[in-house]
CSV table of C-alpha atoms in Angstrom, one decimal:
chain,number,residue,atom,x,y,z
A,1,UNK,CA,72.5,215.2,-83.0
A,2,UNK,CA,70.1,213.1,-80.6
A,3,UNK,CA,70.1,215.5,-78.4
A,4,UNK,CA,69.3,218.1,-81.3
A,5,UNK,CA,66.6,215.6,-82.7
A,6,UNK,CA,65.0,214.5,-79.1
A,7,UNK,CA,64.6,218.6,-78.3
A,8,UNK,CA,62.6,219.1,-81.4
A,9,UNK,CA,59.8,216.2,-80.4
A,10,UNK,CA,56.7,217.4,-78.7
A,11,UNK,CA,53.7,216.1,-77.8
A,12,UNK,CA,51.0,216.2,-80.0
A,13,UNK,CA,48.5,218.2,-79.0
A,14,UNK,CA,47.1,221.6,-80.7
A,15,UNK,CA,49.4,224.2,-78.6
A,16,UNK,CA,52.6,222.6,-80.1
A,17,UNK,CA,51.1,222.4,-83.8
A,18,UNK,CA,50.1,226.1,-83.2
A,19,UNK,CA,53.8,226.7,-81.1
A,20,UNK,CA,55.6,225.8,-84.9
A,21,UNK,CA,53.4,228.5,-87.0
A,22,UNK,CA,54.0,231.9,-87.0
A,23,UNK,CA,50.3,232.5,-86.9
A,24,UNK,CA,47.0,230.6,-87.2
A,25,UNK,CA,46.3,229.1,-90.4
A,26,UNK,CA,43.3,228.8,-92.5
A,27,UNK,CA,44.3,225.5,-93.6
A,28,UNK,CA,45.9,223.2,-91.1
A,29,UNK,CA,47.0,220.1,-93.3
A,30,UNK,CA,47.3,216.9,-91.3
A,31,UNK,CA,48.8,214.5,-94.1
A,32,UNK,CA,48.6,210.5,-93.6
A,33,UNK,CA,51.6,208.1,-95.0
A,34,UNK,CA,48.2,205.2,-95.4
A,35,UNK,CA,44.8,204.8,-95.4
A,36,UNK,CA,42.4,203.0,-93.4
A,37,UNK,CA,43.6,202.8,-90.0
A,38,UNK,CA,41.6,203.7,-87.4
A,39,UNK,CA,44.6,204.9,-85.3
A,40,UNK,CA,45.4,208.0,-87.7
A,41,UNK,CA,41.6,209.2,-87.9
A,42,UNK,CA,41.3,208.8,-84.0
A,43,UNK,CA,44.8,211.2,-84.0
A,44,UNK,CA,43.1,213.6,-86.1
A,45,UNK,CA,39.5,213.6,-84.3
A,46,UNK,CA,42.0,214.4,-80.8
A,47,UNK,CA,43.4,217.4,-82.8
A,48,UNK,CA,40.3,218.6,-84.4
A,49,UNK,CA,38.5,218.9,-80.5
A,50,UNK,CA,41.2,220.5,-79.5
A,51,UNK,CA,41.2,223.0,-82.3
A,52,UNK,CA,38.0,223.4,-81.9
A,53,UNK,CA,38.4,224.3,-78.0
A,54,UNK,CA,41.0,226.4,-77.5
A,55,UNK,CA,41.8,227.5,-81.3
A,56,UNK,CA,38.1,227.8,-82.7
A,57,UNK,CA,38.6,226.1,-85.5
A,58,UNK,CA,34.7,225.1,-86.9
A,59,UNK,CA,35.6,223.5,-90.1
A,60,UNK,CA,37.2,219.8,-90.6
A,61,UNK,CA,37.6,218.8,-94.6
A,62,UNK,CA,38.9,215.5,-94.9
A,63,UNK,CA,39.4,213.4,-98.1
A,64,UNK,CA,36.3,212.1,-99.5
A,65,UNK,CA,33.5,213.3,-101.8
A,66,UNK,CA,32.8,216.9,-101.7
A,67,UNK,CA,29.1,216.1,-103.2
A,68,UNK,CA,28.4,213.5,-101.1
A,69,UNK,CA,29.9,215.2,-98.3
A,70,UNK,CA,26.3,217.9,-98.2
A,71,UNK,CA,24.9,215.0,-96.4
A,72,UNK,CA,27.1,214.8,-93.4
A,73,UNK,CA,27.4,218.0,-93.2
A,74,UNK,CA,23.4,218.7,-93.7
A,75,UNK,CA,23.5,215.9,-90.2
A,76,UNK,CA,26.2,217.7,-88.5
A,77,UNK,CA,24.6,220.9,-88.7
A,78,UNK,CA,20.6,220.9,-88.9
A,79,UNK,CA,20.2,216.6,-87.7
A,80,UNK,CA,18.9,216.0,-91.3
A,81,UNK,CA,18.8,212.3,-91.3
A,82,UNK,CA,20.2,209.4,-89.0
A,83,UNK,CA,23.6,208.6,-88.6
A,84,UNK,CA,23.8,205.4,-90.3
A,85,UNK,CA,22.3,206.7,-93.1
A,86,UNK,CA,25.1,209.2,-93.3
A,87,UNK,CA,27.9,206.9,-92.5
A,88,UNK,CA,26.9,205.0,-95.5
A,89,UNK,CA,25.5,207.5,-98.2
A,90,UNK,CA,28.1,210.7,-96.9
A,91,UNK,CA,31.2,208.9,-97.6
A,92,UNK,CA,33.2,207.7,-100.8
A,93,UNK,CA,36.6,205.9,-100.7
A,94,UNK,CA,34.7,203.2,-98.0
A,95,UNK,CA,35.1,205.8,-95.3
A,96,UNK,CA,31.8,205.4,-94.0
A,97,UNK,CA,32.4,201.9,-92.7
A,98,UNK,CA,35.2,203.8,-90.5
A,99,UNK,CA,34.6,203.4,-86.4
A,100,UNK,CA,36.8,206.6,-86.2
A,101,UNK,CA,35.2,208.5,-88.9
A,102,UNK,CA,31.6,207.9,-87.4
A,103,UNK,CA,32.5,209.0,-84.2
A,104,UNK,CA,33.7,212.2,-85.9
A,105,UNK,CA,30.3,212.5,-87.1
A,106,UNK,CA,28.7,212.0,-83.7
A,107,UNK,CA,30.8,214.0,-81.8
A,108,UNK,CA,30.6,217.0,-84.4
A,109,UNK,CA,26.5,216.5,-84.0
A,110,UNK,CA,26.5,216.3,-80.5
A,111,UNK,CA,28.7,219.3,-80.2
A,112,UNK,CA,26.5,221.6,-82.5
A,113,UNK,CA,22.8,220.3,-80.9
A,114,UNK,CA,21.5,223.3,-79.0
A,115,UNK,CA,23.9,225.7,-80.2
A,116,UNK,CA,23.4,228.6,-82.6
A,117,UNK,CA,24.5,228.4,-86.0
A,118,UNK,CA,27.5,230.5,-86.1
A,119,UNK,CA,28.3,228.4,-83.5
A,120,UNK,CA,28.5,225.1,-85.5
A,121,UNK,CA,31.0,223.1,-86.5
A,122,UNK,CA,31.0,221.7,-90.6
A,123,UNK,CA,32.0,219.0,-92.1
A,124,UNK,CA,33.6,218.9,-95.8
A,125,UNK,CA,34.3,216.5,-98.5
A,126,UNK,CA,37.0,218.0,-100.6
A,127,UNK,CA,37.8,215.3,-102.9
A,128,UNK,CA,36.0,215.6,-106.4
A,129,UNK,CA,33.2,213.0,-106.8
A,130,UNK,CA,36.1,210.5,-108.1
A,131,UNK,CA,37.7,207.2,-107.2
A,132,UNK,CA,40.9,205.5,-108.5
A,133,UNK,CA,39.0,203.3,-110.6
A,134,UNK,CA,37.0,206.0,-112.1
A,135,UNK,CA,34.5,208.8,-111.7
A,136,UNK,CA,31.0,209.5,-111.0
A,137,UNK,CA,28.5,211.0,-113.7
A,138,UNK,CA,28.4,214.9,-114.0
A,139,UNK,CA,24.7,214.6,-113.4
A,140,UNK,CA,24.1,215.4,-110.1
A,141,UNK,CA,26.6,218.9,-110.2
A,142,UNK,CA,25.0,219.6,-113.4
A,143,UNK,CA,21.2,219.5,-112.3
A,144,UNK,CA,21.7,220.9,-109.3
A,145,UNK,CA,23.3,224.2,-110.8
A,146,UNK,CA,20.3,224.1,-113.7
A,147,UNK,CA,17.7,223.8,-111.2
A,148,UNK,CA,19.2,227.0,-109.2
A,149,UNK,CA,19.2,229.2,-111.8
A,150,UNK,CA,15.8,227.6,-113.2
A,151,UNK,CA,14.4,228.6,-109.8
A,152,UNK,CA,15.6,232.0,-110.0
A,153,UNK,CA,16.4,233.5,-113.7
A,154,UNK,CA,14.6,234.0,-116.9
A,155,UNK,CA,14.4,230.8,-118.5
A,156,UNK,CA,15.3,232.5,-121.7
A,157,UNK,CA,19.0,233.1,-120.4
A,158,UNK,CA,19.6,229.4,-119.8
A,159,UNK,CA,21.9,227.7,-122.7
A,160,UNK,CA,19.4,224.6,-122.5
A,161,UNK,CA,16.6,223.1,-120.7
A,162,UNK,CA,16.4,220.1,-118.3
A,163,UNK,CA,15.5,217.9,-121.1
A,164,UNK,CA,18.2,218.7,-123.2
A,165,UNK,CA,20.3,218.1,-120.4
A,166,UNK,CA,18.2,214.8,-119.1
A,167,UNK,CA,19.1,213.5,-123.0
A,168,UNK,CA,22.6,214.8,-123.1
A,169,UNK,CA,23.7,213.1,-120.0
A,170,UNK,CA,22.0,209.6,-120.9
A,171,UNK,CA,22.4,206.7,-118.7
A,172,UNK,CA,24.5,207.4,-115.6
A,173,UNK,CA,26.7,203.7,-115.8
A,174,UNK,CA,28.2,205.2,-120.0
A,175,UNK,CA,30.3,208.0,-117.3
A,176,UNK,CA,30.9,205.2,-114.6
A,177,UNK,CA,32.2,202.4,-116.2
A,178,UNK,CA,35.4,201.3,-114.3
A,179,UNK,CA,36.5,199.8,-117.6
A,180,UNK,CA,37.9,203.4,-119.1
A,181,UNK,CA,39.9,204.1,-116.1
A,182,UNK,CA,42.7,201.5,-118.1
A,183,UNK,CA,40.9,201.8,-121.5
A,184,UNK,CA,40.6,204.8,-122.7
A,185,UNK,CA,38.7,203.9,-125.8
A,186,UNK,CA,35.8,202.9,-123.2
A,187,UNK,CA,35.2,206.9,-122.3
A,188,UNK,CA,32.6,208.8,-123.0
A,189,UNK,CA,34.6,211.9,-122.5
A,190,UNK,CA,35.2,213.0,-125.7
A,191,UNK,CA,31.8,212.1,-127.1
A,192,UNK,CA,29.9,214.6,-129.0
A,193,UNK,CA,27.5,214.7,-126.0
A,194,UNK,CA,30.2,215.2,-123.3
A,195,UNK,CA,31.3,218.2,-125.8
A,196,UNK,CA,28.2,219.8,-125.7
A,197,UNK,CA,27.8,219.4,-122.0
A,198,UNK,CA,31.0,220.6,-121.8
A,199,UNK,CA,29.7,224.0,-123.4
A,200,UNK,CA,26.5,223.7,-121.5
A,201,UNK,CA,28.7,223.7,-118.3
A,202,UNK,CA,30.8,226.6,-119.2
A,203,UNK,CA,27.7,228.7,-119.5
A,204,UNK,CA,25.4,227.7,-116.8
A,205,UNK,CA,29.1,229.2,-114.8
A,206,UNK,CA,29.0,232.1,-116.5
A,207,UNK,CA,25.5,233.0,-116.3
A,208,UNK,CA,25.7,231.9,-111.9
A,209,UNK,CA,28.7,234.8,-112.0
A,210,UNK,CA,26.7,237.1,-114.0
A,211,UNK,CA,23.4,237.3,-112.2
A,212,UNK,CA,26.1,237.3,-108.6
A,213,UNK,CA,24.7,240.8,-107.8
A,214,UNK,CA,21.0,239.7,-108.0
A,215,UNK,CA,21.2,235.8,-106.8
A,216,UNK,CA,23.8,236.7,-104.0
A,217,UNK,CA,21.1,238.7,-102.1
A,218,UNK,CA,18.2,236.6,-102.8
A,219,UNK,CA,19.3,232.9,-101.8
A,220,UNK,CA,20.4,232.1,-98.7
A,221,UNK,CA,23.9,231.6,-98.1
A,222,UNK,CA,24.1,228.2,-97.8
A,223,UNK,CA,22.1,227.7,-101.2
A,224,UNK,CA,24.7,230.3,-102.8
A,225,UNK,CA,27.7,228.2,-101.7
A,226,UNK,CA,26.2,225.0,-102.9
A,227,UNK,CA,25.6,226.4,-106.5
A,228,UNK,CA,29.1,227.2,-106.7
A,229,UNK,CA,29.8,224.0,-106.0
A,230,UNK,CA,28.0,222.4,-108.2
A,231,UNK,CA,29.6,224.8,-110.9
A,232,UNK,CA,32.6,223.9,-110.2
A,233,UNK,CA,32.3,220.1,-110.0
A,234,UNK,CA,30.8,219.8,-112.8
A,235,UNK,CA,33.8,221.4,-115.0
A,236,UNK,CA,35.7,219.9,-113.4
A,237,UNK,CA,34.0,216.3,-113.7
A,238,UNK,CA,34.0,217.2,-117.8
A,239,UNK,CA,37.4,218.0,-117.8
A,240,UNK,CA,38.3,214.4,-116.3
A,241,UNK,CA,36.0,212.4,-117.9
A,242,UNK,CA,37.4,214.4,-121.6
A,243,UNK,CA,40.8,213.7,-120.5
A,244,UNK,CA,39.8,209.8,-118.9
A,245,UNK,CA,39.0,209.3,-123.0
A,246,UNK,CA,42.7,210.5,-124.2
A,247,UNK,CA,45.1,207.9,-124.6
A,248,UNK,CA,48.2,210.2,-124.7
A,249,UNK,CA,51.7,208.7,-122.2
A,250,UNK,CA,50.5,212.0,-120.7
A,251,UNK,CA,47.1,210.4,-119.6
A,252,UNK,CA,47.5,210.1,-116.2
A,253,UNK,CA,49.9,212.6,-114.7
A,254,UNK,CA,47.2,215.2,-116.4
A,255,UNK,CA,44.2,213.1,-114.5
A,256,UNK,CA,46.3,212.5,-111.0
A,257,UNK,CA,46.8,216.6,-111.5
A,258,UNK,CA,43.0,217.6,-112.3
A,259,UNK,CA,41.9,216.1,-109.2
A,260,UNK,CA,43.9,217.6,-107.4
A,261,UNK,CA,43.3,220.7,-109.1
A,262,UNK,CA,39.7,219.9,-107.9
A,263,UNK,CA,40.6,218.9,-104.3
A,264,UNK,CA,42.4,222.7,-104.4
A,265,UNK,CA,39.3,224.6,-105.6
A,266,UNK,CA,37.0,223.0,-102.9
A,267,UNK,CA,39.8,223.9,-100.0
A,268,UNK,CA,40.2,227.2,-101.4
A,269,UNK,CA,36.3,227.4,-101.0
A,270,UNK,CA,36.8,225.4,-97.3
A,271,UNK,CA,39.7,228.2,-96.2
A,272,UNK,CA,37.0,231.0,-97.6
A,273,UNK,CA,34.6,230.3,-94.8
A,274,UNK,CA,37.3,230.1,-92.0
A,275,UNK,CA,39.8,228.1,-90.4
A,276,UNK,CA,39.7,224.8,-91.1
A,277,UNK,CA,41.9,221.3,-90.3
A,278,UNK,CA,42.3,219.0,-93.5
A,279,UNK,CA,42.7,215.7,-93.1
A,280,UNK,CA,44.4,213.3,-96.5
A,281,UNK,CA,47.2,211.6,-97.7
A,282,UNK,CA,50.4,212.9,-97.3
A,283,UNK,CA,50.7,212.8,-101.2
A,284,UNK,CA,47.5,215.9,-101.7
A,285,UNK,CA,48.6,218.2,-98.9
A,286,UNK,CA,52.3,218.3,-99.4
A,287,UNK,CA,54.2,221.4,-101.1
A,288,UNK,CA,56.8,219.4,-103.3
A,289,UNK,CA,55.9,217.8,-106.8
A,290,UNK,CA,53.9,214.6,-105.8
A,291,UNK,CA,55.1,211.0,-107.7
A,292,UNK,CA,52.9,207.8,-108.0
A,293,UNK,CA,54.0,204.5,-109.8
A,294,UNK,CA,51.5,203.7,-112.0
A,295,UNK,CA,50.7,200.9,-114.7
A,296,UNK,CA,51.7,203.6,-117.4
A,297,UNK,CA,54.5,204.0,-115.3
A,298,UNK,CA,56.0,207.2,-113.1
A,299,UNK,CA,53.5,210.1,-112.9
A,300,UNK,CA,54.3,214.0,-111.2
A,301,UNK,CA,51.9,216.3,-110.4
A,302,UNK,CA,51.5,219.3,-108.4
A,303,UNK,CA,49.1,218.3,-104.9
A,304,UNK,CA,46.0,220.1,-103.7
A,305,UNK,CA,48.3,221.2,-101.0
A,306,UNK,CA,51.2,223.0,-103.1
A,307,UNK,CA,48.8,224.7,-105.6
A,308,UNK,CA,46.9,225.9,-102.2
A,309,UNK,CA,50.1,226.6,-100.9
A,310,UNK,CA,50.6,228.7,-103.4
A,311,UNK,CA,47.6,230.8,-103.2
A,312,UNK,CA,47.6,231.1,-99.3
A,313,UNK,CA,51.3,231.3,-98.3
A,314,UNK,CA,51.9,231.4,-94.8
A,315,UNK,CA,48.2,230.9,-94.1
A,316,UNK,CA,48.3,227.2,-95.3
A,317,UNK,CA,50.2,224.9,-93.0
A,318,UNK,CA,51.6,221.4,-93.4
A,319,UNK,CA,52.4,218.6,-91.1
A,320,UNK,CA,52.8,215.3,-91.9
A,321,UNK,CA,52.6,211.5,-90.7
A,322,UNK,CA,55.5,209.4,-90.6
A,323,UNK,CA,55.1,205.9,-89.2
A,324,UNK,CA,57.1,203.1,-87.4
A,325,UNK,CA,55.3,200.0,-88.0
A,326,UNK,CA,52.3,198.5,-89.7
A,327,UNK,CA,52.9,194.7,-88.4
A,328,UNK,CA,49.3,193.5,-90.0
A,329,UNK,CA,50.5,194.9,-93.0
A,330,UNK,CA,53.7,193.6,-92.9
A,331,UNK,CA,55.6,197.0,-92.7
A,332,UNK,CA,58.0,196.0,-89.3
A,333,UNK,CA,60.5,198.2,-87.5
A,334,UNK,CA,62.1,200.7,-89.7
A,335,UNK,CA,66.0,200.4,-90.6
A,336,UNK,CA,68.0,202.7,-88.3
A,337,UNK,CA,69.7,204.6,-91.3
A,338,UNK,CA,66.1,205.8,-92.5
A,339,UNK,CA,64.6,208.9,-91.2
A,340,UNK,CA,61.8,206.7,-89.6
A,341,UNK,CA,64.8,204.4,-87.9
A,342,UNK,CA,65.9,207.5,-86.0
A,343,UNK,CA,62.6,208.2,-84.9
A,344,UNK,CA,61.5,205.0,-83.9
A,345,UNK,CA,64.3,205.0,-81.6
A,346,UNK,CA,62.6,207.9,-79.2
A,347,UNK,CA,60.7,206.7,-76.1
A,348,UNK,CA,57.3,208.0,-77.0
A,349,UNK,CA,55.1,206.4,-78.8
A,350,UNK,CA,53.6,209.4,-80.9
A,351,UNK,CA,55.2,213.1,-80.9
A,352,UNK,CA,55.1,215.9,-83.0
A,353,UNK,CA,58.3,217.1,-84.4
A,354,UNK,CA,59.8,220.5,-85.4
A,355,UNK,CA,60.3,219.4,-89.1
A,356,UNK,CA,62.7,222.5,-90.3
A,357,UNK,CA,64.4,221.5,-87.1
A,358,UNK,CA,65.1,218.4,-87.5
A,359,UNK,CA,66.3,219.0,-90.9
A,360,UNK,CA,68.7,221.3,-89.5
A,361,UNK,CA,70.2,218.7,-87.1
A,362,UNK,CA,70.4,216.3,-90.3
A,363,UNK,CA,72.8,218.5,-91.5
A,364,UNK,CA,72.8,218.5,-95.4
A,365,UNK,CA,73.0,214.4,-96.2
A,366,UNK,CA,69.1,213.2,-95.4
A,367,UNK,CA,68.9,209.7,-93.9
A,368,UNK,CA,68.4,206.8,-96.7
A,369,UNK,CA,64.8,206.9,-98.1
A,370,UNK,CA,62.6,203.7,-96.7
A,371,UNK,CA,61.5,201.5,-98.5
A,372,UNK,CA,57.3,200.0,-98.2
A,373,UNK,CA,57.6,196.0,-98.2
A,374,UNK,CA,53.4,197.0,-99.0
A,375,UNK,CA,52.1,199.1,-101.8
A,376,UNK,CA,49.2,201.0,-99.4
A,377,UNK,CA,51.9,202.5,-97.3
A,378,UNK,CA,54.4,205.4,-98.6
A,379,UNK,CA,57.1,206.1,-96.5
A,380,UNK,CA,57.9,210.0,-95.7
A,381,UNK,CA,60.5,211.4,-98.2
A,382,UNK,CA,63.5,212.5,-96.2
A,383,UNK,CA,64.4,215.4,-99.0
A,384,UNK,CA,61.0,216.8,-97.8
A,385,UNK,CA,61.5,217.3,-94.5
A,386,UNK,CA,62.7,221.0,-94.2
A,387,UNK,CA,59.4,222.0,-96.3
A,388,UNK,CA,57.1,220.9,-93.9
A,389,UNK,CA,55.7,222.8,-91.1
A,390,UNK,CA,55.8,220.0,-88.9
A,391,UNK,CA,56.1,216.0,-88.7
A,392,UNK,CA,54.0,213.8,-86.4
A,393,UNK,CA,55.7,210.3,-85.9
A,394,UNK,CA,53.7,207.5,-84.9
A,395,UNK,CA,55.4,204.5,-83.7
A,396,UNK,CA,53.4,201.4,-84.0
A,397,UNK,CA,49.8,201.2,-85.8
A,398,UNK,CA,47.5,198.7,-84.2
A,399,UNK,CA,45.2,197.1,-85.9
A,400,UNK,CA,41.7,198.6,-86.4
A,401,UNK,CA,39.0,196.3,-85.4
């Protein structure tokens, strides 16, 4: 069997990922076990070059606002703004302060400087505009879709004005307050405003779809894209925030699944344009039922990554990232018996892994499940193994500085 498992290991570089798919993908999924270590980003930046280079990938989409994300992008692509301003304004989830992530940014803009535009490389939120502890109003999606189709349609078809939709929204802090994320009583979801916005929503989407023919020839692409965007945002921001307000034992499994629901629409939209490399936790991109201990206790969902799955079948890919040791976070040398034990006994120090493979050589009894001596770290599931495309093992994570 070490023979069997030392034969599957490769380097990691894009050739092998590309050697363990039967054809390119439009969605390359590069999963992460933990966030917020430089390591893994600067792993994933190597990849993306190289996809870039000799695969022609153009698009990375990584986990982090998809609204917010317009303004890296808008840098990336055109030079709109300064870096730092993006670093701090085109991230959520604290990516911006990330020395990995920024050069991302800077490398993508230097790469696209000079060259024409179907040329350039783009950049993509594809999380919905949320965070653990709650999410963002519905204003922004909501405005920006009413001031499109202000711009462009009778005013007579629209289901409201901006005022109406100014006073329906009201202050932005009654949709963020982190308070309802444990409290559901502390929602505005299920208000008689969020209702009607709710409506208003619904038909600000269908009136976009039913003027396609006309406002898909007279706005420019990039302007037709961002509508539907914004469309889809902001149902899908009213569907949280209605459900943020129920206080059902259902609560959250139904709000882990909407945003993922929402993290699947925007890839969906992402694989659309072209091939593109994904970059998230291990827990969005996989293909199995995703579980989370949470202070209502055990919650399943289906990930961004199976309900794309799904859709695309062969043309969305998997690998994930399984880890050795996090010593500044107190996760040490795996136990042999554990699927990262018998990897942590190869000689290199990262390697990409045929996952069916090695699943094979496991034979039918998977090695014991690890368990994290720290919450921000998820060891890779062992049962898992055979449904991934591929596995990238990592040996020891330094510390990002």
């Amino acid at each position: 069997m070490a023979t069997d498992i030392k034969d599957s290991a490769h380097i990691v570089e894009a050739a092998a990922v590309m050697g363990l798919l039967p054809a390119r993908p439009r969605i390359l999924a590069l999963g992460e076990p933990t966030h917020g270590e430089d390591a893994l980003l600067e792993l994933r930046n190597e990849l993306f070059r190289r996809l870039v280079e000799q695969e022609g990938y153009r698009t990375i989409a990584i986990e982090s606002d998809c609204m917010t994300g317009l303004l890296v992008d808008d840098y990336v692509t055109a030079g709109t703004g300064t870096l730092d301003e993006v670093m701090e304004r085109g991230f959520s989830h604290g990516w911006g302060t990330s020395a990995a992530n920024r050069e991302l940014v800077r490398w993508m803009r230097a790469h696209n400087d000079g060259r024409p535009a179907s040329e350039w490389l783009r950049f993509a939120g594809f999380d919905g505009p949320l965070e653990i502890t709650g999410a963002a109003s519905p204003r922004r999606a909501l405005t920006g879709l009413h001031g499109y189709l202000s711009a462009r349609v009778d005013a007579g078809l629209l289901p409201c004005t901006a005022e109406t939709l100014d006073g329906l929204l009201g202050a932005d802090d009654r949709w963020t307050d982190p308070a309802a994320m444990t409290d559901p009583a502390r929602s505005v979801g299920q208000s008689a405003e969020a209702g009607r916005l709710r409506l208003i929503a619904d038909d600000l989407v269908a009136l976009f779809e039913a003027q396609a023919p006309y406002l898909v020839t007279a706005t420019p692409r990039e302007e037709w894209d961002r509508a539907v965007l914004y469309g889809r945002t902001a149902t899908g921001l009213l569907r949280y925030h209605h459900w943020m307000a129920d206080d059902s034992p259902a609560r959250m499994a139904r709000l882990c699944a909407l945003r993922d629901l929402m993290m699947a629409h925007n890839l969906l939209a992402v694989a659309a344009r072209g091939p593109a490399l994904v970059h998230a936790h291990n827990s969005h991109l996989q293909r199995e039922k995703s579980t989370m201990q949470m202070w209502q206790g055990r919650v399943e969902w289906w990930s961004a990554g199976a309900l794309v799955s799904a859709r695309l079948g062969a043309e969305y890919a998997f690998v994930a990232t399984a880890l050795g040791t996090i010593r500044h976070r107190g996760v040490d040398a795996p136990p042999p018996e554990t699927l990262e034990g018998i990897l942590y006994a190869l000689p290199e120090d990262r390697c990409l892994v045929d996952a069916p493979r090695l699943a094979g050589a496991l034979g039918d009894t998977p090695p014991a499940p690890r368990v994290s001596p720290w919450f921000g770290y998820a060891p890779f599931d062992p049962a898992h193994l055979a449904d991934c495309d591929g596995l990238v093992f990592v040996k020891d994570v330094p510390q990002s500085w």
